[in-house]
CSV table of C-alpha atoms in Angstrom, one decimal:
chain,number,residue,atom,x,y,z
W,5,UNK,CA,75.0,6.3,-16.6
W,6,UNK,CA,74.6,6.6,-20.4
W,7,UNK,CA,71.0,5.2,-20.1
W,8,UNK,CA,70.1,7.8,-17.5
W,9,UNK,CA,71.5,10.6,-19.6
W,10,UNK,CA,69.7,9.3,-22.7
W,11,UNK,CA,66.4,9.1,-20.9
W,12,UNK,CA,66.8,12.6,-19.5
W,13,UNK,CA,67.7,13.9,-22.9
W,14,UNK,CA,64.7,12.2,-24.5
W,15,UNK,CA,62.4,13.5,-21.9
W,16,UNK,CA,63.7,17.1,-22.3
W,17,UNK,CA,63.4,16.8,-26.1
W,18,UNK,CA,59.9,15.4,-25.9
W,19,UNK,CA,58.9,18.2,-23.4
W,20,UNK,CA,60.4,20.9,-25.6
W,21,UNK,CA,58.7,19.6,-28.7
W,22,UNK,CA,55.2,19.4,-27.1
W,23,UNK,CA,54.1,22.7,-28.5
W,24,UNK,CA,55.5,22.1,-32.0
W,25,UNK,CA,53.5,19.0,-32.9
W,26,UNK,CA,49.8,18.2,-32.3
W,27,UNK,CA,49.6,14.5,-31.9
W,28,UNK,CA,48.1,13.1,-28.7
W,29,UNK,CA,47.9,9.5,-27.6
W,30,UNK,CA,47.0,7.9,-24.3
W,31,UNK,CA,45.0,5.4,-22.3
W,32,UNK,CA,41.3,5.7,-21.6
W,33,UNK,CA,38.9,3.8,-19.3
W,34,UNK,CA,35.3,3.3,-20.4
W,35,UNK,CA,32.0,2.5,-18.6
W,36,UNK,CA,29.2,2.0,-21.1
W,37,UNK,CA,25.7,1.5,-19.6
W,38,UNK,CA,23.1,0.6,-22.3
W,39,UNK,CA,19.4,1.0,-22.7
W,40,UNK,CA,18.4,-2.0,-24.8
W,41,UNK,CA,15.2,-3.7,-25.7
W,42,UNK,CA,16.1,-6.3,-23.0
W,43,UNK,CA,18.4,-6.0,-20.0
W,44,UNK,CA,22.1,-5.9,-20.9
W,45,UNK,CA,24.8,-5.3,-18.3
W,46,UNK,CA,27.1,-2.3,-18.9
W,47,UNK,CA,30.3,-2.8,-20.8
W,48,UNK,CA,33.6,-2.0,-19.2
W,49,UNK,CA,36.6,-1.3,-21.4
W,50,UNK,CA,40.1,-0.1,-22.0
W,51,UNK,CA,40.9,2.2,-24.9
W,52,UNK,CA,43.7,4.0,-26.6
W,53,UNK,CA,42.7,7.5,-27.7
W,54,UNK,CA,44.5,9.5,-30.4
W,55,UNK,CA,44.4,12.9,-32.1
W,56,UNK,CA,46.6,13.4,-35.2
W,57,UNK,CA,48.0,16.5,-36.7
W,58,UNK,CA,46.2,16.6,-40.1
W,59,UNK,CA,42.9,15.1,-39.1
W,60,UNK,CA,40.3,17.2,-37.1
W,61,UNK,CA,39.0,14.1,-35.3
W,62,UNK,CA,39.6,12.5,-31.9
W,63,UNK,CA,39.8,8.7,-32.3
W,64,UNK,CA,39.5,5.8,-29.7
W,65,UNK,CA,40.0,2.1,-30.2
W,66,UNK,CA,38.3,0.2,-27.3
W,67,UNK,CA,38.3,-3.4,-26.0
W,68,UNK,CA,35.1,-4.0,-24.1
W,69,UNK,CA,33.7,-6.8,-22.0
W,70,UNK,CA,30.1,-7.4,-20.9
W,71,UNK,CA,29.9,-10.0,-18.2
W,72,UNK,CA,27.7,-11.8,-17.4
W,73,UNK,CA,25.8,-11.7,-20.7
W,74,UNK,CA,22.6,-13.8,-20.9
W,75,UNK,CA,20.7,-14.6,-24.0
W,76,UNK,CA,17.9,-17.1,-24.7
W,77,UNK,CA,18.3,-19.8,-27.3
W,78,UNK,CA,15.4,-20.4,-29.8
W,79,UNK,CA,14.3,-23.4,-27.7
W,80,UNK,CA,13.8,-21.1,-24.6
W,81,UNK,CA,17.0,-22.2,-22.8
W,82,UNK,CA,18.9,-19.3,-21.1
W,83,UNK,CA,22.6,-19.2,-21.7
W,84,UNK,CA,25.0,-17.2,-19.5
W,85,UNK,CA,28.3,-16.2,-21.1
W,86,UNK,CA,30.5,-13.1,-21.6
W,87,UNK,CA,30.6,-10.8,-24.5
W,88,UNK,CA,33.9,-9.4,-25.8
W,89,UNK,CA,34.1,-6.5,-28.3
W,90,UNK,CA,36.1,-4.0,-30.2
W,91,UNK,CA,34.9,-0.5,-30.9
W,92,UNK,CA,36.3,2.4,-33.0
W,93,UNK,CA,35.0,5.9,-32.5
W,94,UNK,CA,35.8,9.2,-34.2
W,95,UNK,CA,34.5,12.5,-32.8
W,96,UNK,CA,34.7,16.0,-34.3
W,97,UNK,CA,34.8,18.7,-31.5
W,98,UNK,CA,32.8,21.8,-32.5
W,99,UNK,CA,34.0,23.7,-29.5
W,100,UNK,CA,36.8,23.5,-26.8
W,101,UNK,CA,36.7,26.9,-25.0
W,102,UNK,CA,38.6,27.7,-21.8
W,103,UNK,CA,36.7,27.9,-18.6
W,104,UNK,CA,39.4,29.0,-16.2
W,105,UNK,CA,43.2,28.7,-16.9
W,106,UNK,CA,44.0,25.1,-17.8
W,107,UNK,CA,40.4,23.9,-17.6
W,108,UNK,CA,38.4,23.6,-20.8
W,109,UNK,CA,35.1,22.0,-21.9
W,110,UNK,CA,34.2,20.5,-25.3
W,111,UNK,CA,31.3,19.1,-27.3
W,112,UNK,CA,31.0,17.4,-30.7
W,113,UNK,CA,29.5,14.7,-32.9
W,114,UNK,CA,30.9,11.5,-34.2
W,115,UNK,CA,30.4,7.9,-35.1
W,116,UNK,CA,31.0,4.5,-33.7
W,117,UNK,CA,31.5,1.0,-35.1
W,118,UNK,CA,31.4,-2.0,-32.8
W,119,UNK,CA,31.9,-5.8,-33.2
W,120,UNK,CA,31.2,-8.2,-30.4
W,121,UNK,CA,31.2,-11.9,-30.0
W,122,UNK,CA,30.1,-14.2,-27.2
W,123,UNK,CA,32.8,-16.2,-25.4
W,124,UNK,CA,30.9,-19.4,-26.1
W,125,UNK,CA,31.4,-18.8,-29.8
W,126,UNK,CA,27.7,-19.0,-30.6
W,127,UNK,CA,27.0,-15.3,-31.4
W,128,UNK,CA,28.5,-12.4,-33.4
W,129,UNK,CA,27.3,-8.8,-33.2
W,130,UNK,CA,27.9,-5.8,-35.5
W,131,UNK,CA,26.8,-2.3,-34.5
W,132,UNK,CA,27.2,1.2,-35.9
W,133,UNK,CA,25.7,4.5,-35.2
W,134,UNK,CA,26.2,8.2,-34.5
W,135,UNK,CA,27.3,9.7,-31.2
W,136,UNK,CA,27.2,13.1,-29.4
W,137,UNK,CA,29.9,13.8,-26.9
W,138,UNK,CA,30.6,16.5,-24.3
W,139,UNK,CA,33.2,16.7,-21.6
W,140,UNK,CA,36.0,18.6,-19.9
W,141,UNK,CA,39.7,18.5,-20.2
W,142,UNK,CA,42.7,19.9,-18.3
W,143,UNK,CA,46.1,20.6,-19.8
W,144,UNK,CA,49.3,20.2,-17.6
W,145,UNK,CA,53.0,20.3,-18.0
W,146,UNK,CA,53.0,23.1,-20.7
W,147,UNK,CA,50.3,21.3,-22.7
W,148,UNK,CA,52.2,18.0,-22.7
W,149,UNK,CA,49.6,16.1,-20.6
W,150,UNK,CA,45.8,16.3,-21.1
W,151,UNK,CA,43.4,14.8,-18.5
W,152,UNK,CA,39.8,14.5,-19.7
W,153,UNK,CA,36.4,13.1,-18.8
W,154,UNK,CA,33.6,12.8,-21.3
W,155,UNK,CA,30.1,11.5,-21.6
W,156,UNK,CA,28.4,10.5,-24.8
W,157,UNK,CA,25.1,9.2,-26.1
W,158,UNK,CA,25.4,6.6,-28.8
W,159,UNK,CA,22.3,5.0,-30.4
W,160,UNK,CA,23.3,2.1,-32.6
W,161,UNK,CA,21.8,-0.2,-35.2
W,162,UNK,CA,22.9,-3.7,-34.1
W,163,UNK,CA,22.9,-6.9,-36.1
W,164,UNK,CA,23.0,-10.1,-34.2
W,165,UNK,CA,24.1,-13.4,-35.8
W,166,UNK,CA,24.0,-16.8,-34.3
W,167,UNK,CA,21.7,-18.3,-31.6
W,168,UNK,CA,20.9,-14.9,-30.0
W,169,UNK,CA,19.9,-13.4,-33.4
W,170,UNK,CA,17.7,-16.4,-34.2
W,171,UNK,CA,15.9,-16.2,-30.8
W,172,UNK,CA,15.8,-12.4,-30.2
W,173,UNK,CA,15.8,-11.1,-33.8
W,174,UNK,CA,18.5,-10.0,-36.2
W,175,UNK,CA,18.1,-6.2,-35.6
W,176,UNK,CA,18.3,-4.3,-32.3
W,177,UNK,CA,18.6,-0.6,-31.4
W,178,UNK,CA,20.6,-0.3,-28.2
W,179,UNK,CA,21.5,3.1,-26.9
W,180,UNK,CA,24.8,3.3,-25.1
W,181,UNK,CA,25.8,6.1,-22.7
W,182,UNK,CA,29.6,5.7,-22.7
W,183,UNK,CA,31.5,7.5,-19.9
W,184,UNK,CA,35.2,7.9,-20.3
W,185,UNK,CA,38.2,9.2,-18.4
W,186,UNK,CA,41.6,9.3,-20.0
W,187,UNK,CA,45.1,10.8,-20.2
W,188,UNK,CA,46.7,12.0,-23.5
W,189,UNK,CA,50.3,12.7,-24.0
W,190,UNK,CA,50.9,15.4,-26.7
W,191,UNK,CA,54.0,15.1,-28.9
């Protein structure tokens, strides 16, 4: 009985303090199609998005997977593997006006840093670049929950190290079109 009362009290306290603080954290799903010099399958990922009180940026830390990923070794032999990666993004929203009631839209600019490696251990990739983002968000439960969808365009300068870099070149300029849907809990 004490656990139930404690949980109820914590939920009430959390709900009551939702308007006092401005920190939002929550899960996000990503789908990142890419336009690259050669065919690359889209990346799928899970992320944690965050917005903190004193910083006017929206952050996301993402774990991505590209599978199957195929590259050609310098001797011409194709290799099929998977590519795993971590990405950090930070976006500054210039606008977030209300459309109707709880429904808002936003747009902004930001940056991304990505590191990937192939599962076979033969390749490492480092990418960075700017991004432009636009989307819509809905606030529920007195501003405690935020549901959002967003679309971005993200050109990157990519450095490839290992077998793929030797065969295909050290530099690449992939352009990602990340689509995200997420839920943030505001505390």
